[in-house]
CSV table of C-alpha atoms and ligand atoms in Angstrom, one decimal:
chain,number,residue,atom,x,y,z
J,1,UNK,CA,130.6,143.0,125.8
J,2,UNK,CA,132.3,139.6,126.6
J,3,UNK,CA,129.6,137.1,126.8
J,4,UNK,CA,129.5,133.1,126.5
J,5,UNK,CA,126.6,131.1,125.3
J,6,UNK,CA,126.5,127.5,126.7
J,7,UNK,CA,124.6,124.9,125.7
J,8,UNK,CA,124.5,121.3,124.1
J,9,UNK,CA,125.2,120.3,120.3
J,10,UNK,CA,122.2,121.8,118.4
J,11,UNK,CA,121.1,123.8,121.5
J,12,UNK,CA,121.3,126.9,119.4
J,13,UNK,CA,124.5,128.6,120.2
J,14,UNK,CA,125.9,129.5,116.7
J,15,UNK,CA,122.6,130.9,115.7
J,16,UNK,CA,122.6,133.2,118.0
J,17,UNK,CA,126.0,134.0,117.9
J,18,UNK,CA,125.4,134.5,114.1
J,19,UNK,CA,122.7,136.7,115.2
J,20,UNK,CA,124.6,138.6,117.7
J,21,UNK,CA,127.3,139.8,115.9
J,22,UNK,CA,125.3,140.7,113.0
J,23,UNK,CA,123.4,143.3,115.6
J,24,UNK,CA,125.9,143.9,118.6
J,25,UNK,CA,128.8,143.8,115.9
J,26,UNK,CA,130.7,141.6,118.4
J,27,UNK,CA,133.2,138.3,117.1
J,28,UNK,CA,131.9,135.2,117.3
J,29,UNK,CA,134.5,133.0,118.7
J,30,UNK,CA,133.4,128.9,117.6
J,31,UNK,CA,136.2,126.9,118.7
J,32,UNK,CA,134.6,124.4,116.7
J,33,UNK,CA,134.8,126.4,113.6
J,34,UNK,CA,138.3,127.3,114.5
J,35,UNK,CA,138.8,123.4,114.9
J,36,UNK,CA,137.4,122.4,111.8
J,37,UNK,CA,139.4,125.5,109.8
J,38,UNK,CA,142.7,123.7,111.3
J,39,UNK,CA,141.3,120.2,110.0
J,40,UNK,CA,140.9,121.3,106.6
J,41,UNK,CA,144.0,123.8,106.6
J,42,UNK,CA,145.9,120.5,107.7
J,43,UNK,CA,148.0,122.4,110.3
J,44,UNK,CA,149.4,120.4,113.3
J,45,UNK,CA,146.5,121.0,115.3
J,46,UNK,CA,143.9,119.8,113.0
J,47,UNK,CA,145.9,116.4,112.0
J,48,UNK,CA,145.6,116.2,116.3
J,49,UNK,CA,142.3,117.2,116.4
J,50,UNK,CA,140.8,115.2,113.7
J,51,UNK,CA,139.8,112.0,114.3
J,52,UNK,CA,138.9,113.2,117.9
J,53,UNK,CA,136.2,115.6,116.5
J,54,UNK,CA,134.8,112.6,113.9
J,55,UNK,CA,134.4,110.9,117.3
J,56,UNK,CA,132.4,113.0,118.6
J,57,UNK,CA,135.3,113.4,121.8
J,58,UNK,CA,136.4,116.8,122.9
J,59,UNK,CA,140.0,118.2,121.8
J,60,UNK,CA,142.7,118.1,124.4
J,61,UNK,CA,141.9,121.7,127.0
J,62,UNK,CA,146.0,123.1,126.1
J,63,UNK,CA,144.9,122.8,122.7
J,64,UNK,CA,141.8,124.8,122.7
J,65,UNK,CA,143.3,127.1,125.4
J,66,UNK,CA,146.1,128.1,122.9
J,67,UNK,CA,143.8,128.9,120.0
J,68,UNK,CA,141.2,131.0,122.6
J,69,UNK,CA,144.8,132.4,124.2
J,70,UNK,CA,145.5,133.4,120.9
J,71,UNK,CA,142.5,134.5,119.1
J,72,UNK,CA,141.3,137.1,122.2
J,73,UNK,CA,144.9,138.5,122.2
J,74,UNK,CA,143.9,139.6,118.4
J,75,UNK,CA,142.8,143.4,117.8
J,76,UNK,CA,139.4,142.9,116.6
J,77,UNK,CA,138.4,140.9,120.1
J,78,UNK,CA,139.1,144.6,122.2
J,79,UNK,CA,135.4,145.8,121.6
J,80,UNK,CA,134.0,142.6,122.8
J,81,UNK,CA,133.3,138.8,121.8
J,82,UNK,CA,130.8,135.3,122.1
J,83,UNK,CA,132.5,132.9,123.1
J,84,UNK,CA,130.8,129.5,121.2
J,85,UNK,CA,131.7,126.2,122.3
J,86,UNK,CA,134.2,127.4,124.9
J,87,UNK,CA,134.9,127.1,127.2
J,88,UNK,CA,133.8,123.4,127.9
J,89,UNK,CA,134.9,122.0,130.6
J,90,UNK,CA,136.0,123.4,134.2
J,91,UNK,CA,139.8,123.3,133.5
J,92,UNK,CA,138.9,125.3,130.2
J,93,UNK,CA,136.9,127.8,132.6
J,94,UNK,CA,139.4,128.5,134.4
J,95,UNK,CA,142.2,129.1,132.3
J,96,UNK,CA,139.9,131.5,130.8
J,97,UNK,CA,139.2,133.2,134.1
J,98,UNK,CA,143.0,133.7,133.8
J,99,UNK,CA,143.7,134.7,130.4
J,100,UNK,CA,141.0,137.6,131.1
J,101,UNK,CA,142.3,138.6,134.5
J,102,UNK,CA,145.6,138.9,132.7
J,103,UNK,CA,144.0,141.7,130.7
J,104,UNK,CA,141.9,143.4,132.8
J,105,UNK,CA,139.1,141.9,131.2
J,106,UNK,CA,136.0,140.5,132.7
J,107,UNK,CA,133.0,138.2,131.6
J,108,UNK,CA,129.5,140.3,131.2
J,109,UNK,CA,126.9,137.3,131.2
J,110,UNK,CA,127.4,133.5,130.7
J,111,UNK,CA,123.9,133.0,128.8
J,112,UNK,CA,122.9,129.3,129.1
J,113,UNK,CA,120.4,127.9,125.8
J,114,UNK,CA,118.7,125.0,128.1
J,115,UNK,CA,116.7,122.6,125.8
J,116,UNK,CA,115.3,119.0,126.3
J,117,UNK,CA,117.6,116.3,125.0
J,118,UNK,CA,115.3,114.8,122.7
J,119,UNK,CA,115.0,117.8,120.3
J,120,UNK,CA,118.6,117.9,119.4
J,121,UNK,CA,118.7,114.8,116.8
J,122,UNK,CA,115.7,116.6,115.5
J,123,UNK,CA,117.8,119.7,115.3
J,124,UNK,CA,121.2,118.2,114.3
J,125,UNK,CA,119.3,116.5,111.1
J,126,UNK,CA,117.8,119.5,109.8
J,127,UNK,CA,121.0,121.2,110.2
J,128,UNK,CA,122.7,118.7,108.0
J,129,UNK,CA,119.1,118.2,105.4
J,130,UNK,CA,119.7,122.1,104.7
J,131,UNK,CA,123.4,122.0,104.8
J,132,UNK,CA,122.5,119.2,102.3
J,133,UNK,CA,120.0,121.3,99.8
J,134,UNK,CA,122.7,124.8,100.4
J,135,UNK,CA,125.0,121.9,98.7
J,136,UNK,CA,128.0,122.5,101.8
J,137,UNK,CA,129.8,119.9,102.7
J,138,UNK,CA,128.3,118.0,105.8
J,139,UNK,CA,130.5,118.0,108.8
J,140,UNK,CA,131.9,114.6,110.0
J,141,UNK,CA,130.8,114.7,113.4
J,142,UNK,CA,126.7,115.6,112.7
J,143,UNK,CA,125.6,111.9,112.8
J,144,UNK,CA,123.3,110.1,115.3
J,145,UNK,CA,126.8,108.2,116.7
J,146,UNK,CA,128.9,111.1,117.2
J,147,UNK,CA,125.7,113.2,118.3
J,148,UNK,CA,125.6,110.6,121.5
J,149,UNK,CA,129.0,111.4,122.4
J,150,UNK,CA,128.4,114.6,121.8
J,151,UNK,CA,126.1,114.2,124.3
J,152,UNK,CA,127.8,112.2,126.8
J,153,UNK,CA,130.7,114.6,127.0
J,154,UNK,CA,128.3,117.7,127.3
J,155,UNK,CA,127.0,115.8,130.2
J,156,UNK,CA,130.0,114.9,131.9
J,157,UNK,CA,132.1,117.6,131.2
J,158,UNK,CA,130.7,120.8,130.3
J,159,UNK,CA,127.4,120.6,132.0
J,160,UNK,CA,128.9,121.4,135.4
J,161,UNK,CA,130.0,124.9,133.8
J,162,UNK,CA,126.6,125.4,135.0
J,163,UNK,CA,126.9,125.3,138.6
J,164,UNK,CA,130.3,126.9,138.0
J,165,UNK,CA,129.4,129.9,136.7
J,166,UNK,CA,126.0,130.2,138.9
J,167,UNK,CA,128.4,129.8,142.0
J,168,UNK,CA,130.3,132.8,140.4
J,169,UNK,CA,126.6,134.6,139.7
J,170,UNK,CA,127.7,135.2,136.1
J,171,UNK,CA,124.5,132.6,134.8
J,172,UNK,CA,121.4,133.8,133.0
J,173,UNK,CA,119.6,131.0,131.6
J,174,UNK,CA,117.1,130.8,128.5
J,175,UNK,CA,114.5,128.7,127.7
J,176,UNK,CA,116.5,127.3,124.1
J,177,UNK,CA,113.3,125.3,123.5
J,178,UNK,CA,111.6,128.8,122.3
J,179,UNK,CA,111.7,129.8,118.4
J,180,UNK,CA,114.8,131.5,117.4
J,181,UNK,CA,113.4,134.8,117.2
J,182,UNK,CA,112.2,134.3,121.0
J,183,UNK,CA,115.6,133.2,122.3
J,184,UNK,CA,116.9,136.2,120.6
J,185,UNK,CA,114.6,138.6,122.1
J,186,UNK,CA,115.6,136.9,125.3
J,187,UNK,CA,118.7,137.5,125.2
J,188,UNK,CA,119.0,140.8,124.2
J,189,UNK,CA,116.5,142.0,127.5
J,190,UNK,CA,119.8,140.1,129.0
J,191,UNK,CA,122.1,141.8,127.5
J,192,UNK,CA,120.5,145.4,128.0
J,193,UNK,CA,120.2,144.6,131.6
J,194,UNK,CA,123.9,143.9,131.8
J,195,UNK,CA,124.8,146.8,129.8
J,196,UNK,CA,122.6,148.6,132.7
J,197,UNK,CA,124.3,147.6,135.3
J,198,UNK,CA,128.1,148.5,134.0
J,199,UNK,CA,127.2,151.6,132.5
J,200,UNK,CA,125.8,152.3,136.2
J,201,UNK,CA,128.3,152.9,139.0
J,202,UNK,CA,128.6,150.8,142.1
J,203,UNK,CA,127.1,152.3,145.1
J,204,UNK,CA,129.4,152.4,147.9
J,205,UNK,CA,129.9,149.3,150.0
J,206,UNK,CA,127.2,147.7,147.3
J,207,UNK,CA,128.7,144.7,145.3
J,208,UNK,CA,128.3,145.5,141.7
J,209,UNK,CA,127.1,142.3,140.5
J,210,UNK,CA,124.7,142.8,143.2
J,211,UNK,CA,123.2,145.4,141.7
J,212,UNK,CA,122.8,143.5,138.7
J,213,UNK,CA,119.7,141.3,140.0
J,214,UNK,CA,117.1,144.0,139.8
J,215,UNK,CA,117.3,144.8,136.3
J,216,UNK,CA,118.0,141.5,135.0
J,217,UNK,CA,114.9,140.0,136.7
J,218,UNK,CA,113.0,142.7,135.2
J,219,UNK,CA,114.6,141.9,131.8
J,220,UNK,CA,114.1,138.0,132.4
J,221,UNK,CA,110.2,139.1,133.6
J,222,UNK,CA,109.6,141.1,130.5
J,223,UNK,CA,107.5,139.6,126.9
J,224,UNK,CA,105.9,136.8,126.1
J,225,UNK,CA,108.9,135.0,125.6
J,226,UNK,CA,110.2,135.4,128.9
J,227,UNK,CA,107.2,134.2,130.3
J,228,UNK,CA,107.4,131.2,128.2
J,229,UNK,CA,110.6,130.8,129.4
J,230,UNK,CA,110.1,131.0,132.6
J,231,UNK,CA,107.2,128.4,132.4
J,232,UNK,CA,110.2,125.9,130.8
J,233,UNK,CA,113.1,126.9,132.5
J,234,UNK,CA,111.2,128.1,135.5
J,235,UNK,CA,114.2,130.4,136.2
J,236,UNK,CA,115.4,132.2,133.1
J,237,UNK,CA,117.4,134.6,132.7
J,238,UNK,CA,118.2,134.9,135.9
J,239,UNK,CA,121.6,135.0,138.0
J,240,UNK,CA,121.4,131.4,139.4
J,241,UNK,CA,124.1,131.9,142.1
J,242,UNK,CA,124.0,134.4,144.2
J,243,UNK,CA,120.6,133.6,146.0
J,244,UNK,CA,119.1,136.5,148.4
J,245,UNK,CA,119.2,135.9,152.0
J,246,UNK,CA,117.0,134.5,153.8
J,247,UNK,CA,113.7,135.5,155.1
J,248,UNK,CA,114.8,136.9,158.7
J,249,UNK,CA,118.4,136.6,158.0
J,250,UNK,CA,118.5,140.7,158.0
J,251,UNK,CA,116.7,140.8,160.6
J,252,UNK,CA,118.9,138.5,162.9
J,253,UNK,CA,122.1,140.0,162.1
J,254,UNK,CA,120.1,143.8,162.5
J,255,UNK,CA,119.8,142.7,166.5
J,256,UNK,CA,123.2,142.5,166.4
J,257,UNK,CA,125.6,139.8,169.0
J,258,UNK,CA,127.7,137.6,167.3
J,259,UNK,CA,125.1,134.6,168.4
J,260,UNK,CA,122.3,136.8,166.0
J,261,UNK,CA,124.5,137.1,163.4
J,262,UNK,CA,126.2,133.4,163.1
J,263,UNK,CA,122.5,131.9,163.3
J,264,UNK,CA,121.5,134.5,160.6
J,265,UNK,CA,124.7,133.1,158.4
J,266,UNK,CA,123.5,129.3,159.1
J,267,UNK,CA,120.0,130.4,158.4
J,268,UNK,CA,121.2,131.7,154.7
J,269,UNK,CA,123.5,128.8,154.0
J,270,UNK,CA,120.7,126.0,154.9
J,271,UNK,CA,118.3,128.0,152.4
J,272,UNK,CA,120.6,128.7,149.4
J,273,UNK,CA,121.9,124.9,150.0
J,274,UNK,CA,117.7,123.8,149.8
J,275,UNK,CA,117.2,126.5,146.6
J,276,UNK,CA,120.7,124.9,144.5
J,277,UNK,CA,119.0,121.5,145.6
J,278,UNK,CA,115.6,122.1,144.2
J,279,UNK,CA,117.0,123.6,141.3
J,280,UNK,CA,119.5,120.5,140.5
J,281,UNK,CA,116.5,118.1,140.8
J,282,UNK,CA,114.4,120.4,138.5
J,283,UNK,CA,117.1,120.3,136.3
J,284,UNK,CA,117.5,116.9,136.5
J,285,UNK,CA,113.7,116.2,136.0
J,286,UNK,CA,113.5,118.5,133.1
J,287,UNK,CA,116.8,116.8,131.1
J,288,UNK,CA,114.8,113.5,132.1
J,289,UNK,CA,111.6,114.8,129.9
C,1,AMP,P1,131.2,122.5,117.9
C,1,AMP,O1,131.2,123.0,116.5
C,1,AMP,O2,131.2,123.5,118.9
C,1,AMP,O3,130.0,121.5,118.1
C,1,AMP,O4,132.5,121.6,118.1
C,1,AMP,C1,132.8,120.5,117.3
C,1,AMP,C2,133.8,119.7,117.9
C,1,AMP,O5,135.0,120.4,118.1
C,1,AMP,C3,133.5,119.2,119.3
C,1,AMP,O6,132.7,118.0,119.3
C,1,AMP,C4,134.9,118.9,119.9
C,1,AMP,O7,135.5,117.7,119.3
C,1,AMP,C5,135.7,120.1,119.3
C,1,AMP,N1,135.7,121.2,120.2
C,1,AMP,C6,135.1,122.4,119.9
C,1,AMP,N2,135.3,123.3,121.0
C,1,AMP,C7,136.0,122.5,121.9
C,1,AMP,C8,136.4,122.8,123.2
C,1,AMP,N3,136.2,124.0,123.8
C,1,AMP,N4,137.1,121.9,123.9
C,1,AMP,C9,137.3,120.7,123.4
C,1,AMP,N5,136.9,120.3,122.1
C,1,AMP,C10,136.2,121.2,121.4
């Protein structure tokens, strides 16, 4: 299983990619822990990385490439890994697309941990009052100054990861504002609904990431937390991509005539357009609250 969890500082991610490897037995892959190893090792990439980190700024993409690069090409990443904190922005993306074509490797979910903005102080300062009382050393970036540029560059440049990887129909989103335990539960019903689908084989002429949809709707549909989710996130767990066609697009191209059939294309690409726009300003409306 080869998953990514996306998601803003304090959205989550390394506690349930803590959680995920404990039950799934999968590596966690943190760039920024990787980062911050470098920093205190001293090594030539954590003197450069540094004072970028205390800033709150994002690393140069060849240098995190080179450490992902190098870190998946390890044994213990065969059987599966998360990927945390990476990739992060669009060039990052797709040199990862690369480095897993290379090895006949594929992505099985991109699991996005969607919260509102103003819980992650919240979140970021109980993470350092217990980092505090466990007596570890506080990291240098987890103040409110380097948490705004956390923010901004989440924003700017990782953020569109989203419509990236919903274009690519790879995207299940979670409601990241549920409790830990819910989250989990969410994304497990994901994850059992990917495992589904690859364990099944793709019918002829059928797209397998097609087939996909059914079963991870029904996992998205299923608990209380889902339906929590879904009354957050409106569309959780949930490819966000690939939309169906539309209503009477079948039905158009069924009649057959190359008229029917580029009217029934049109049709489709005017709805999916309307759907990706309703769901950009929900987006937006809900990062507003
Ligand atoms: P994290 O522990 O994921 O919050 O990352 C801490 C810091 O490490 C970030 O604020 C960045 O400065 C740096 N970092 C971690 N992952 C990446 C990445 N994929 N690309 C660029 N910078 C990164």
């Amino acid at each position: 299983m080869k998953l990514i969890l996306l998601g803003p500082p304090g959205s989550g991610k390394g506690t349930q990619a803590e959680r995920l490897v404990a039950r799934h037995g999968l590596v966690q892959l943190s760039t920024g822990d990787m980062l911050r190893a470098a920093v205190a090792a001293g090594t030539p990439v954590g003197l450069r990385a540094k004072d970028i980190m205390a800033r709150g700024e994002l690393v140069p993409d060849e240098v995190v490439i080179a450490i992902i690069a190098d870190r998946i090409a390890q044994k213990d990443c065969a059987k599966g890994f998360i990927l945390d904190g990476f990739p992060r922005t669009v060039p990052q993306a797709a040199a990862l697309d690369r480095l897993l074509g290379d090895k006949g490797m594929k992505l099985d979910a991109v699991i996005e941990l969607r919260v509102n903005e103003g819980i992650l102080l919240q979140r970021v300062e109980t993470r350092i009052a217990q980092m505090r009382a466990r007596g570890e050393p506080v990291r240098a970036d987890d103040n409110a100054e380097s948490l705004a540029k956390r923010l901004d560059a989440y924003r700017s440049q990782t953020a569109p990861l989203v419509d990236y990887y919903a274009e690519k129909g790879s995207l299940m989103t979670v409601d990241g504002m549920m409790s830990i335990d819910e989250v989990s539960a969410a994304i497990a019903r994901i994850l059992s609904a990917a495992a589904r689908t690859s364990a099944t084989p793709a019918r002829k002429g059928k797209k397998s990431s097609s087939a996909s949809r059914p079963s991870a709707k029904k996992a998205a549909k299923g608990g209380k937390a889902a339906k929590k989710s879904r009354k957050a996130a409106k569309k959780p767990a949930k490819p966000a991509g690939k939309k169906p066609a539309a209503k009477g697009t079948k039905k158009a191209a069924k009649k057959g005539g190359a008229k029917a059939k580029s009217k029934a294309k049109s049709a489709a690409k005017s709805k999916s357009k309307t759907v990706r726009q309703k769901a950009t300003r929900k987006g937006a409306k809900r990062a507003r609250r």
